[in-house]
Every structure is written in structure tokens, then in C-alpha cells.
Coordinates of C-alpha atoms in Angstrom, one line a residue:
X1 CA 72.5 87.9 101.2
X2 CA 73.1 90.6 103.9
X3 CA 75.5 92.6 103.5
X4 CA 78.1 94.3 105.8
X5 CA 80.6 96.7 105.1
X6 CA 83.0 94.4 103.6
X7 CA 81.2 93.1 101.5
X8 CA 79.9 95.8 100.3
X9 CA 83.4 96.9 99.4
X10 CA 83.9 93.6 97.8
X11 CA 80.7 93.9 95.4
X12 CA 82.3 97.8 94.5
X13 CA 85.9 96.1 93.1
X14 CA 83.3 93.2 91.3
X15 CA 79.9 92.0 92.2
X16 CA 80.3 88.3 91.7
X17 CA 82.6 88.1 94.1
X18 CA 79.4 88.1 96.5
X19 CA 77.8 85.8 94.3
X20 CA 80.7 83.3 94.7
X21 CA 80.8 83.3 98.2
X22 CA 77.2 82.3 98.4
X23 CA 77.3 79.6 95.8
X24 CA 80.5 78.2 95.4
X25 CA 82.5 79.2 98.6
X26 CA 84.8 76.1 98.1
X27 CA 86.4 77.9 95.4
X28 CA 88.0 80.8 97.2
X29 CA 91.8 80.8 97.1
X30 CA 93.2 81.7 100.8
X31 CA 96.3 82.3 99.5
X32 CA 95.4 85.8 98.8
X33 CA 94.5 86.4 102.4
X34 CA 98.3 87.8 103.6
X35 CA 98.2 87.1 107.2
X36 CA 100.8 89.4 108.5
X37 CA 98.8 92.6 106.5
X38 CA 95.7 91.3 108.7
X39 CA 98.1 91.1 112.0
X40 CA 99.2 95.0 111.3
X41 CA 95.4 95.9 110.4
X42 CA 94.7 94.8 114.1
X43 CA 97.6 96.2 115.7
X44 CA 97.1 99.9 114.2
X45 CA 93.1 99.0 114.7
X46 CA 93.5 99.1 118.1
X47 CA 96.4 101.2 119.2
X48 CA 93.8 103.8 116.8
X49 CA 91.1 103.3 119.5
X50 CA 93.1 105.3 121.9
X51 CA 93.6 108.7 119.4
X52 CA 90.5 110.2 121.3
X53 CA 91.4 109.3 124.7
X54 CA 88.7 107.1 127.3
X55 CA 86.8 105.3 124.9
X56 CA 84.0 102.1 124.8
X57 CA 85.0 99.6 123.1
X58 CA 81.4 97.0 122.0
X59 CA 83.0 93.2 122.5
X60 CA 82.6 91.4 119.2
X61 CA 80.2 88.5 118.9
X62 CA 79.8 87.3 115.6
X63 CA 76.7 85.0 116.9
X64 CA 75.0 88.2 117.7
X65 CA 75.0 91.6 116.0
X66 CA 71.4 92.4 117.1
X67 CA 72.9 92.1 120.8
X68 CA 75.9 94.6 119.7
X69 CA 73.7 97.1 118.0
X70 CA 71.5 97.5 121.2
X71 CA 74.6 97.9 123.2
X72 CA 75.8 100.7 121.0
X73 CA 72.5 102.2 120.9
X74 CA 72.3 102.7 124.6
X75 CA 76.2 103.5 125.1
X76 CA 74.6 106.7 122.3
X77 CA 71.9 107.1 124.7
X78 CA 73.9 107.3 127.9
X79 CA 76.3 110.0 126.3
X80 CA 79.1 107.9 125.8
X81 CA 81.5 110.3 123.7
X82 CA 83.9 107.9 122.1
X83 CA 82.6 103.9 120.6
X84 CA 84.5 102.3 119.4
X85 CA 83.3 99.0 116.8
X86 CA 80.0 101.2 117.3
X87 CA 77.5 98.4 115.0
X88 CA 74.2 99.6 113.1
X89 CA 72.1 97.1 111.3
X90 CA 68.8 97.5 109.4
X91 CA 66.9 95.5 106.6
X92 CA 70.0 93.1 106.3
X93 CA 72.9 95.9 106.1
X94 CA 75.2 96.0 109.0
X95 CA 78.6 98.1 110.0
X96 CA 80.5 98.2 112.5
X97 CA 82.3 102.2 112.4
X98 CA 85.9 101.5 113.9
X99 CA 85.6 105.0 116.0
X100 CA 82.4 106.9 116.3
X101 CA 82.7 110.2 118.4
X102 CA 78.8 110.9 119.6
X103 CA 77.9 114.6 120.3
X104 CA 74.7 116.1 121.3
X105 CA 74.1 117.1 117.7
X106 CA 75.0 114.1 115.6
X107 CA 77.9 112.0 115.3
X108 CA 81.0 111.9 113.5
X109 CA 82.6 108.4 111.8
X110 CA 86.5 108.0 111.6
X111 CA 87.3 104.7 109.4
X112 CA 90.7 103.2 110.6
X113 CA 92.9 101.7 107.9
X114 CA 96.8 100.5 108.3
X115 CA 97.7 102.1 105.1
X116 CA 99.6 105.4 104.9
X117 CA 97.1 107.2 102.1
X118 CA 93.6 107.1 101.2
X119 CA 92.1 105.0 98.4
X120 CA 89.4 105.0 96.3
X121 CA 87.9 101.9 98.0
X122 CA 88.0 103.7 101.6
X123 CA 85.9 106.4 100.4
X124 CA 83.2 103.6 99.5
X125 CA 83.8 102.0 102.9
X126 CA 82.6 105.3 104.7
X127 CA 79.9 105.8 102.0
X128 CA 78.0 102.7 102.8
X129 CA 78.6 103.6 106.8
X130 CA 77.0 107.2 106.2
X131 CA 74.2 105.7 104.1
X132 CA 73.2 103.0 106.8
X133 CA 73.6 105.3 110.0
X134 CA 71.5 107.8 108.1
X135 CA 69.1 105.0 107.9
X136 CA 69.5 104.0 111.5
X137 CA 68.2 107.8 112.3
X138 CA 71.7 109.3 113.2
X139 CA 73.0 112.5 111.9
X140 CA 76.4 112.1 110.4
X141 CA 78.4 115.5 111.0
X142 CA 81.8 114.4 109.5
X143 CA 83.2 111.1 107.9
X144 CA 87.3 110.9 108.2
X145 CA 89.7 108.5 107.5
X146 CA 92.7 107.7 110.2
X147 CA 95.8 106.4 108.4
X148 CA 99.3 105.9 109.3
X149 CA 101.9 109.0 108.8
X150 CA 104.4 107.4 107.0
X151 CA 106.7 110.9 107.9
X152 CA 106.7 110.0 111.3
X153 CA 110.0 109.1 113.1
X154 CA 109.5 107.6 117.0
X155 CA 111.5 109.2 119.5
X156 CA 110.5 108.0 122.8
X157 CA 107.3 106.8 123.4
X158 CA 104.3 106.2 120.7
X159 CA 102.8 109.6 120.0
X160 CA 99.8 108.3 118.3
X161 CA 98.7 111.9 117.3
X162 CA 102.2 111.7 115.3
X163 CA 101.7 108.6 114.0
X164 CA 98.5 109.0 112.5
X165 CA 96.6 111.6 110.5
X166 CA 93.0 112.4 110.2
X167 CA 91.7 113.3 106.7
X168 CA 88.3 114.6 106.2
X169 CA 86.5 113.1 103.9
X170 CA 83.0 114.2 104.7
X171 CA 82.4 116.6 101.5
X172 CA 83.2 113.5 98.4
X173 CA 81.5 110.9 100.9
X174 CA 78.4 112.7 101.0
X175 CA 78.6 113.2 97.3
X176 CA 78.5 109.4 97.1
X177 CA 75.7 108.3 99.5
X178 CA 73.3 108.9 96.5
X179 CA 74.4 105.7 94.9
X180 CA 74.9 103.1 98.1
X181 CA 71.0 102.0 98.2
X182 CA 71.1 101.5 94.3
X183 CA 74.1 99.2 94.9
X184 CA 73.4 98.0 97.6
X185 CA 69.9 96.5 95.6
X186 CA 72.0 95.4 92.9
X187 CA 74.5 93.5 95.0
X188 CA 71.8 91.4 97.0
X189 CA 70.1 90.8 93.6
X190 CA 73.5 89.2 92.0
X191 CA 74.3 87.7 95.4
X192 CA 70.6 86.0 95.6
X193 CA 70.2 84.7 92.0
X194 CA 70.9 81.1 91.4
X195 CA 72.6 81.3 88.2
X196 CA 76.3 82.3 87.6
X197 CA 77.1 85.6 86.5
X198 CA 78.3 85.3 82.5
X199 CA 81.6 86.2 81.2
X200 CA 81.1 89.2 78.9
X201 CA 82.9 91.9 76.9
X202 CA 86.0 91.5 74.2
X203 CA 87.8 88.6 76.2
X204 CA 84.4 86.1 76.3
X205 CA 84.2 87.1 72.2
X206 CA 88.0 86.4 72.1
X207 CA 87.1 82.8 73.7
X208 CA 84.2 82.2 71.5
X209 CA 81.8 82.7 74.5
X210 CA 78.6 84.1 74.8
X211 CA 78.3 87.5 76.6
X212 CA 77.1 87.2 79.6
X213 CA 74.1 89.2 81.0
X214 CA 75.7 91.5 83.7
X215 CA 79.1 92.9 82.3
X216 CA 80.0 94.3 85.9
X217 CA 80.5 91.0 86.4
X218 CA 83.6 90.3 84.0
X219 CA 86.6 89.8 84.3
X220 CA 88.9 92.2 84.1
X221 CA 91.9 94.5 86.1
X222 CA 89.5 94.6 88.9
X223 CA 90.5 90.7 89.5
X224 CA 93.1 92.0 91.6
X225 CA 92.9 95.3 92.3
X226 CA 92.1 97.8 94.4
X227 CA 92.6 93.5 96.2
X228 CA 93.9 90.0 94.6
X229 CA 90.3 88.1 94.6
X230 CA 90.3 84.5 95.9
X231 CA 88.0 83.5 93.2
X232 CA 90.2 84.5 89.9
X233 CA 91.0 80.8 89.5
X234 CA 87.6 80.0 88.6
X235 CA 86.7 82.9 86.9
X236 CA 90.0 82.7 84.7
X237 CA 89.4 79.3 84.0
X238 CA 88.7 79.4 80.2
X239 CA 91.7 81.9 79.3
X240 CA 94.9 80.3 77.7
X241 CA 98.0 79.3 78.9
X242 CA 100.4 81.7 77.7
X243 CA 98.3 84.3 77.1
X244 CA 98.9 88.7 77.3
X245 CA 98.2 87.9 80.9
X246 CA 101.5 86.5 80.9
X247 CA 103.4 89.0 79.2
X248 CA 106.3 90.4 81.4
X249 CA 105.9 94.0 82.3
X250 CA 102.4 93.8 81.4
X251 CA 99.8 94.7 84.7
X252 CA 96.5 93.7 84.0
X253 CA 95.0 97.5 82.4
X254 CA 97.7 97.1 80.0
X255 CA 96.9 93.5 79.0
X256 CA 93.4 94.0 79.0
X257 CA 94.1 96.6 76.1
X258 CA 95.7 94.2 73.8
X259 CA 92.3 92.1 74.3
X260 CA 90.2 95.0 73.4
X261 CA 92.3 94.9 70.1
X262 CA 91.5 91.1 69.8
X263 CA 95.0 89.7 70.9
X264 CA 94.7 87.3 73.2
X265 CA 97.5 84.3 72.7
X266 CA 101.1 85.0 72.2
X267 CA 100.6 84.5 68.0
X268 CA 98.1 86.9 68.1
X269 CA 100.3 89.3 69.7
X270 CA 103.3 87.8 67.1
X271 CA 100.5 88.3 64.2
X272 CA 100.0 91.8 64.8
X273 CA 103.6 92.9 64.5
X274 CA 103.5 94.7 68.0
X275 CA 107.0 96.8 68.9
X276 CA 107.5 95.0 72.2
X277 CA 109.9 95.5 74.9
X278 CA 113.0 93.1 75.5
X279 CA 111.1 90.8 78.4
X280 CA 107.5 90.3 76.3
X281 CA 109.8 89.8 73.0
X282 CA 111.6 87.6 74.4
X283 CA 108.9 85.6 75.6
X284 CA 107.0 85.5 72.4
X285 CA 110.5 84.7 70.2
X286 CA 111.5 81.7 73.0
X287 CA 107.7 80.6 72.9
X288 CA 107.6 80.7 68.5
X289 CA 111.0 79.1 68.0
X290 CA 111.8 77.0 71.1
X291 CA 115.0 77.8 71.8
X292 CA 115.7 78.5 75.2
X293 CA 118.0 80.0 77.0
X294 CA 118.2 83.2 74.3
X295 CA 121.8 85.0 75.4
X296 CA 122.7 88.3 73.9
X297 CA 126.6 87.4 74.5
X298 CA 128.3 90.6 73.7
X299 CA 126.3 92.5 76.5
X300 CA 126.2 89.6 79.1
X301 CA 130.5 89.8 78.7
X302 CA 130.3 93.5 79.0
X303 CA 127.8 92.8 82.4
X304 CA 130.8 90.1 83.9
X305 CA 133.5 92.2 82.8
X306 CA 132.7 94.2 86.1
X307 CA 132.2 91.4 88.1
X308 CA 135.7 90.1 88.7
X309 CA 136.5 88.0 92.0
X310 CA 137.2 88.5 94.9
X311 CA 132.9 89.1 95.1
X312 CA 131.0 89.8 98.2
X313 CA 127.2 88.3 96.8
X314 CA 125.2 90.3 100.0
X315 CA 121.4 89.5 100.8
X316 CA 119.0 91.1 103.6
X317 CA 116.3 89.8 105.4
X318 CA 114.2 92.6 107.0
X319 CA 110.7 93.2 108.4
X320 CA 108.6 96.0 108.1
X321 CA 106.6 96.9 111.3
X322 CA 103.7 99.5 110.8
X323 CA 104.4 100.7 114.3
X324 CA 107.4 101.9 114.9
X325 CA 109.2 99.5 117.4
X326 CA 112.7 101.7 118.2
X327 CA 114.0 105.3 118.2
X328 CA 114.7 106.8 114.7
X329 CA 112.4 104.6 113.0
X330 CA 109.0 105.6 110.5
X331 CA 106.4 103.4 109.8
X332 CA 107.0 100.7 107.3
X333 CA 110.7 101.3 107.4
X334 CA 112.6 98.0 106.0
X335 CA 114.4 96.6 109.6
X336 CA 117.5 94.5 108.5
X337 CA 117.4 91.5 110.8
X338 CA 120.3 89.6 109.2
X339 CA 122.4 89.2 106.4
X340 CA 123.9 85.9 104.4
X341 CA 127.4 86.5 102.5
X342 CA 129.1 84.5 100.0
X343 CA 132.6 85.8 99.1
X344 CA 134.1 84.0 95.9
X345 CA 137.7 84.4 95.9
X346 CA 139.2 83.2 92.8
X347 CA 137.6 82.8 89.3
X348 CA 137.1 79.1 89.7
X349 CA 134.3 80.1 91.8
X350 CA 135.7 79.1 95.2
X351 CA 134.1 80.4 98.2
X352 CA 133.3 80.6 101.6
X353 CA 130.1 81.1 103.4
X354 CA 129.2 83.8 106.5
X355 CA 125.8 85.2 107.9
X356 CA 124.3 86.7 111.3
X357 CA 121.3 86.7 112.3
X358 CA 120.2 89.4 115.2
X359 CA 118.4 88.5 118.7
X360 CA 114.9 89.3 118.7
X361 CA 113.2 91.4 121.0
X362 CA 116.1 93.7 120.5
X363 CA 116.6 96.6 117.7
X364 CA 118.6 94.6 115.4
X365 CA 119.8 97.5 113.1
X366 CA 123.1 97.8 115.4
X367 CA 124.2 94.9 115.4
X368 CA 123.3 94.3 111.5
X369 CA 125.5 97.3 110.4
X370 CA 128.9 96.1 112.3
X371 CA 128.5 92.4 111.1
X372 CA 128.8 94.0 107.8
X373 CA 131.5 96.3 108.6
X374 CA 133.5 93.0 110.1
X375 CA 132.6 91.1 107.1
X376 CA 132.9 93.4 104.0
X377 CA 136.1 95.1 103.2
X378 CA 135.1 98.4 102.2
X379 CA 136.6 98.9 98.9
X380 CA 134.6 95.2 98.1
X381 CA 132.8 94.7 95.1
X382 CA 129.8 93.4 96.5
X383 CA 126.8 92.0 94.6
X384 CA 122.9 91.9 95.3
X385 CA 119.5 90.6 93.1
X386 CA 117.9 93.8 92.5
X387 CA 120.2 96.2 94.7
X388 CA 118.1 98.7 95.0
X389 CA 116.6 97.1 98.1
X390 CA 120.2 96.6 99.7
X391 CA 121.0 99.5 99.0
X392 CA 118.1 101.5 100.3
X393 CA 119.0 99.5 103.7
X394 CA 122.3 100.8 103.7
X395 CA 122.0 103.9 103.3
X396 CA 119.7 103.7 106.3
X397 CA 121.8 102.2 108.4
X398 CA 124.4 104.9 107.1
X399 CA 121.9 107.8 108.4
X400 CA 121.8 106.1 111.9
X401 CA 125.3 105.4 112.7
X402 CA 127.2 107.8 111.4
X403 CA 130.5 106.4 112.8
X404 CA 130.1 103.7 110.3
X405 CA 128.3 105.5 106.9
X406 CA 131.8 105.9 105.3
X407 CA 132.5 102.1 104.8
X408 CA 128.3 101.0 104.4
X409 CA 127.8 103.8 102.1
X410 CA 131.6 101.9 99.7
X411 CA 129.3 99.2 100.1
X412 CA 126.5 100.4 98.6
X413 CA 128.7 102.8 96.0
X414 CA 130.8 99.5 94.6
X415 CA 127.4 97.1 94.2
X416 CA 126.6 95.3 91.2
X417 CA 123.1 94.3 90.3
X418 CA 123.3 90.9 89.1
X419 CA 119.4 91.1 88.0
X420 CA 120.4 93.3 85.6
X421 CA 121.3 90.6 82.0
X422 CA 117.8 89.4 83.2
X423 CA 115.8 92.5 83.6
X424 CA 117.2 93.9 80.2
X425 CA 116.4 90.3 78.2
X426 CA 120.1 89.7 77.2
X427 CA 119.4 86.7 79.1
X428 CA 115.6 84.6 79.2
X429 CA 114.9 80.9 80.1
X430 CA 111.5 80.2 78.8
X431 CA 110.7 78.9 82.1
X432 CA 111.0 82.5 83.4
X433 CA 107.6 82.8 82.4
X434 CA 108.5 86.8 81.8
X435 CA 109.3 87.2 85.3
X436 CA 113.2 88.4 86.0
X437 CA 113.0 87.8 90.1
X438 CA 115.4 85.5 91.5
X439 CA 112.3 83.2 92.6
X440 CA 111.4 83.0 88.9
X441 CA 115.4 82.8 87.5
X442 CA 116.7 80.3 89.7
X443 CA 113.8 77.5 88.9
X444 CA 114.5 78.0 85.4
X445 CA 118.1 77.9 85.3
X446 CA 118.3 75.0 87.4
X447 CA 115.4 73.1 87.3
X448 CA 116.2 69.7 88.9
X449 CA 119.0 70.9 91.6
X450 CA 117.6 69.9 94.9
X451 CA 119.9 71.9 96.4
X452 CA 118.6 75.3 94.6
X453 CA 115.1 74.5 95.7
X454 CA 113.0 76.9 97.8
X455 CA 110.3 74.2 98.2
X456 CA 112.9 71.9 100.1
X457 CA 113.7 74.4 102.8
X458 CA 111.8 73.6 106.0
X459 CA 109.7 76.5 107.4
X460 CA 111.0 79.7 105.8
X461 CA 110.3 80.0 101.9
X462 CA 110.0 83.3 101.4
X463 CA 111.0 86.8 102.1
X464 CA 107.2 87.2 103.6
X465 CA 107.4 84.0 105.6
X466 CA 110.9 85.1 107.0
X467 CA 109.9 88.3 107.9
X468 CA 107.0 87.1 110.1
X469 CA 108.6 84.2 111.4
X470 CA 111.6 86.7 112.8
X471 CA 108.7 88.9 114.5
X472 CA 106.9 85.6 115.9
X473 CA 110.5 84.6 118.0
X474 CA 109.7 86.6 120.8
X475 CA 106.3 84.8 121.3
X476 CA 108.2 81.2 120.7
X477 CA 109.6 78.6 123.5
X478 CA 112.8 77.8 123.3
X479 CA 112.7 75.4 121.1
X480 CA 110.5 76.6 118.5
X481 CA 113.0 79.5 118.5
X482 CA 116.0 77.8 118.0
X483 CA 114.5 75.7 114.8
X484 CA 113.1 78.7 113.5
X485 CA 116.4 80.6 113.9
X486 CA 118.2 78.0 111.9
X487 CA 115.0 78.0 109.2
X488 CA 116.2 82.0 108.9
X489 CA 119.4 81.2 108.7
X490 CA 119.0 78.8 105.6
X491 CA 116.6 80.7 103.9
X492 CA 118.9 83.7 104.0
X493 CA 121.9 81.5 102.5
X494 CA 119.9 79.8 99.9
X495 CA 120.0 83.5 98.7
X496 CA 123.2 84.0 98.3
X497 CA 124.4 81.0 97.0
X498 CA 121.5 81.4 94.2
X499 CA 123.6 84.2 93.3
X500 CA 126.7 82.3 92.8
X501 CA 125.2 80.1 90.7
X502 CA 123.5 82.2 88.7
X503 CA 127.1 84.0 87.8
X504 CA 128.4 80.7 87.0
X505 CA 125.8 80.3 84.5
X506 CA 126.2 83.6 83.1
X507 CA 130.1 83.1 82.4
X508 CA 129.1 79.4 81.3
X509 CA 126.5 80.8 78.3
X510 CA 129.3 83.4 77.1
X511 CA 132.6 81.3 78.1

């Protein structure tokens, strides 16, 4: 297999990875791939070609990276000071540096990435670059990393100097260019051998499973980290269903340290007389004695007692642009687009439904902020699903239109959580599967309700899918647009009468 910088980065976080894609590439999952993260990666790529000033950018033709490394190579020759997708290849390594600066003396790499610090991972990623220009006969003078300044607040036109910042990197990536050509032999090798890296380690013993020859090759917390691997499916195939890895609250480090201790099933974990927080409890006690829904009444009374109608249940949609599109706004800031509102008036759950949705192709935050102000009263009791995020959008909107902060920040000061029964375990459906989002709630407390059903809704599923599909409007016919508008508009209600539900089933299990 040749290798280019990706992959190479892909054979650091786990070496089979490689090794799948060349023998069983039908395997990989796309799901992981998260096409709007790959849309920003190409927008800050290339507004991040223009940090330098003039530059040369070396068209990309995947048919021929021979043909762009002798285009770089005489751009280098001709004195061209700023390349950008500048490719090198030799003996089956290839990268292409996202902004090489050439200088009389030697050159200087700057890696581009749409993330607002520096990982581990990066530092590899400039590693192997360094090692194979080295190769290529080019003296590399510095190695940086370009990132977006998450501080950085647009007034006015893009200031790309503002909105990114340079860190040098040159001292720890030299530091690791000792090791790429030893790796970089060890990946091909894994990649090129015909038979399938083993399992290995205290989870193949826990399976009754033969180690396996290469234990870099096991799974383990690198499955989805420093990225979610398309291939987990198949290389998770023998585990159990439940299993620690289903444990709520439990990332995969903290799992994997239960298999160390040989726990591996939910018994086990029972067996071993583990103190356990409420969610993983819970689980374990629902999955032992069957009884599910498991309500802790006294606090689930306590939790209503402050939820007394007249209740405003308040969602958001937002999208988070890595650029910042309008005045007073940093990179990654959460954009409130629209809102869905269901007001129960009386304690036999009546209510009445309202929503707005912002134009696109206009900064929506205005318009968002006195909706609300027409909608709420402001000594409301409002409720939200995990309030933190409504409230963090608030208080933003409070910040940039001071004329209204007094009644958005009542808002945000009379909110009730209504995740909160669930996220403290006074409340767990088995079918939670440890998980206390609403996604994960709603299923479980109403399992055949057509009319709860995220699945049913026609376009717009999820807060991801919204989010994009409010940035694609301005790029939409008519049409298009108006169908997707009312997909928004759905999705956003579905929200909010998921709420209402879910409080009915609350004062239901304690009535």
C-alpha cells in the first residue's frame, strides 16, 4: 500500500484501519464521515491559502500525483514564494503540505486544520510531511500549524490574520521524525499482509479468543478517537450486547478499565459489587430484574412541583459556522435560526403551538430574539431538554441587543431542565440504553407513537441535518426551499411537543 498523509494518520490512531481498507473496503461505515465538518475543512482550507498573500495554488488530480509533484517542483525552482497543496512523493509516500512558504534557504510547512487548538494527531500529520520532504531533498526550516482563533469576534470584513493563529511546532515535530520511517515500514507491512490482524489483549481473553499477533491492532479507545473509525462494526463484532461499552457515563478509557479487571457483561459488572453511579445502576438493576420504567417518585414530585402550568417548553435550532458570517460573531458561535414553542395552559395539558423560523441569507439572531420577546412573557416559566444550550443562546442574544437582555436573560433565569429526573436516574426505561438525551428518552417512553417518531419526519431528523439544511437554503430554488423550510419547521416542533409528552409521562408514573 502507499501511503499519503492521511493515512498515515490513520495507521497512528490504529494500523488495521489500513489493512481494512485494502481487504475488506465494503466494510467501512460512512456514517462516520460528517459531511458538514468536511464542508468547513474546505472553506477554512482555502480562505487559509490567502494568510500569506499572492500565492500558487497546484490543481488537484487524483489520476496524477507524479504530474503535481513536477509542477511543484518547478514552481520551487522558479522562486515561487507561497504553494499552496505543494505535493512530494517518493518510494510510495506522498503529501500534499496545505501551504509551503519557499525561501532561498529551505522551506517552511504550515498544516491547515478547521479546529481551534492543536492535537496530538496534527503533530503526526506534520511529522510524516517533514520526514518525506527531508527525503525529497528539501530543507524544512519550520513546521506550524494554522488553526482557527476561537477569540476572534468579526467586525467588518474577514481579517484572516485575526481569525487564525500560527503555532510553531517545529521543535516536538522534529523530535518525532526519528520514528515516521519505522512506521511508516510497519504500516505498509500490516496494510500488505493477507491475513487479518488478531484481536488481542484482556478483551480477546474475556471472549475466549486467541491473542492475536500484533496487539497495536486491538481494539480499544482508539476505535473512536483521536476519530470514530468506519470499521468498528466489524472489528466489534464478537463483543456482547449489553456489555461495559454500554454503560451510561462510561467513554471508552473508562470501559476498557473494567475489561482489564475481567468485566465484560453487565453480571460481571453486578458480580463484582461495583459502587456505580445512578445511570450504569440503573441499567444493570432494569437489565437483572426486568422491570422497567424504575421511578424514584418522591424526587420526580419534588422535580414537577416546579413545573406548574402555564409552561413555555422552548427549543432552538442553530448552526455553527467556522467563519464568522456577521458582525459580533466568533468562530463556532451557536447562530439561533428559529425557535418552536409549546405553551400548556392548564394542568390538563392543553396547549397551543407557535414557531419562527428566520430568512436565510440574512443574520437571523435579530429577528430570533424579538420572536421570543413577542412570544414569552417574561416572568414565564419556560422549559428546555438540557437548558444549558438554550440558555447559552440567550444570554448571547442578551450581550447583542441590549435593549432586550432584561426580558431574554427572565427567560433564561425562570428555565427548568426537564432532562434533569432522567440525567439523575430517578427515572430509566430500559430502552434508554443509558443514554438520558431526548433522542434516546422519547423512543423509549413511547415506543410505537407514529407521531413521536424522528424517523417519520421527511428531510430533517436531526439537529445536524437541520443545521446544514438551513445553511444549504441560500443555494436552493424556490422550491426546494420552501419544502425544506417546512422540514425545519417540523423538525423544530417535534421538539417541543416531545417535551410535553414527556411531562405527561412524568406526572402519569407519580400521579
Amino acid at each position: 500500500m502507499n501511503l499519503s498523509k492521511s493515512r498515515y494518520t490513520r495507521g497512528v490512531q490504529c494500523p488495521k484501519m489500513l489493512w481494512m481498507e485494502a481487504h475488506l473496503p465494503e466494510q467501512f461505515d460512512d456514517t462516520v464521515l460528517n459531511q458538514a465538518v468536511l464542508a468547513t475543512g474546505n472553506e477554512v482550507g482555502d480562505l487559509a491559502m490567502g494568510y500569506y498573500g499572492r500565492f500558487t495554488e497546484i490543481p488537484f488530480d487524483a489520476h496524477d500525483f507524479a504530474g503535481m509533484a513536477r509542477l511543484t517542483r518547478e514552481l520551487m525552482e522558479a522562486g515561487e514564494p507561497v504553494i499552496c497543496e505543494a505535493t512530494f512523493e517518493r518510494d510510495g509516500n506522498l503529501c500534499m503540505v496545505d501551504i509551503l512558504l519557499n525561501e532561498p534557504d529551505g522551506v517552511r510547512l504550515v498544516e491547515v486544520k478547521s479546529s481551534t487548538h492543536l492535537h496530538d494527531i496534527y503533530l503526526h500529520d506534520m511529522a510524516y510531511q517533514c520526514w518525506l520532504l527531508d527525503r525529497c531533498g528539501y530543507a524544512v526550516k519550520s513546521a506550524s500549524l494554522m488553526h482557527v482563533n476561537s477569540s476572534y469576534v468579526r467586525k467588518g470584513e474577514l481579517d484572516l490574520h485575526g481569525l487564525f493563529t500560527v503555532e510553531d511546532c517545529t521543535e516536538v515535530v522534529r523530535g518525532m521524525m526519528g520514528q515516521v520511517g519505522e512506521r511508516v515500514a510497519y504500516l505498509k507491512a500490516v496494510a500488505d499482509d493477507p491475513a487479518e490482524p488478531g484481536e488481542s489483549g484482556a478483551l480477546s481473553q474475556s471472549l475466549g479468543m486467541e491473542p492475536g499477533a500484533r496487539d497495536r491492532c486491538s481494539i480499544g479507545p482508539h476505535c473512536r478517537s483521536p476519530y470514530p473509525c468506519g470499521y468498528q462494526r466489524w472489528c466489534w463484532r464478537y463483543v456482547p450486547h449489553p456489555s461495559v461499552f454500554d454503560l451510561g457515563g462510561y467513554g471508552l478509557v473508562k470501559a476498557f478499565k473494567l475489561v482489564d479487571q475481567g468485566l465484560l457483561t453487565f453480571d460481571d459488572v453486578a458480580n463484582a459489587g461495583l459502587r456505580l453511579k445512578a445511570i450504569p445502576q440503573r441499567q444493570i438493576e432494569a437489565h437483572r430484574t426486568g422491570k422497567s420504567p424504575l421511578v424514584d417518585v418522591a424526587f420526580v414530585r419534588r422535580f414537577l412541583a416546579e413545573l406548574a402550568p402555564p409552561l413555555y417548553f422552548l427549543d432552538f435550532e442553530t448552526y455553527q459556522p467556522a467563519v464568522p458570517p456577521f458582525d459580533g460573531v466568533r468562530p463556532y458561535q451557536q447562530i439561533p435560526t428559529q425557535f418552536s414553542l409549546h405553551v400548556v395552559s392548564d394542568a390538563e395539558g392543553a396547549f397551543e403551538h407557535r414557531e419562527f423560523l428566520a430568512r436565510e441569507g440574512t443574520d437571523p439572531r435579530r429577528a430570533v430574539a424579538e420572536a421570543l420577546a413577542r412570544a414569552i412573557p417574561r416572568d414565564a416559566r419556560t422549559v428546555a431538554y438540557n437548558m444549558s444550550f438554550e440558555r447559552m443562546v440567550l444570554k448571547d442574544l442578551a450581550v447583542q441587543f441590549p435593549d432586550l437582555a432584561a426580558h431574554l436573560l427572565a427567560m433564561r433565569e425562570n428555565m427548568r431542565d426537564l432532562m434533569v429526573p432522567f440525567r439523575n436516574g430517578a427515572y430509566y426505561a430500559a430502552a434508554q440504553g443509558g443514554s438520558f438525551s431526548i433522542k434516546s428518552v422519547l423512543p423509549a417512553l413511547f415506543p410505537d407513537d407514529p407521531e413521536l417518531d424522528y424517523h417519520a419526519l421527511d428531510g430533517v431528523r436531526n439537529g445536524a441535518q437541520a443545521s446544514a439544511a438551513f445553511t444549504d437554503l441560500t443555494h436552493m430554488v424556490p422550491e426546494e426551499a420552501a419544502r425544506t423550510r417546512e422540514a425545519l419547521l417540523r423538525y423544530c416542533e417535534l421538539d417541543t411537543l416531545a417535551m410535553v409528552r414527556i411531562w405527561q409521562k412524568l406526572q402519569e408514573a407519580v400521579a
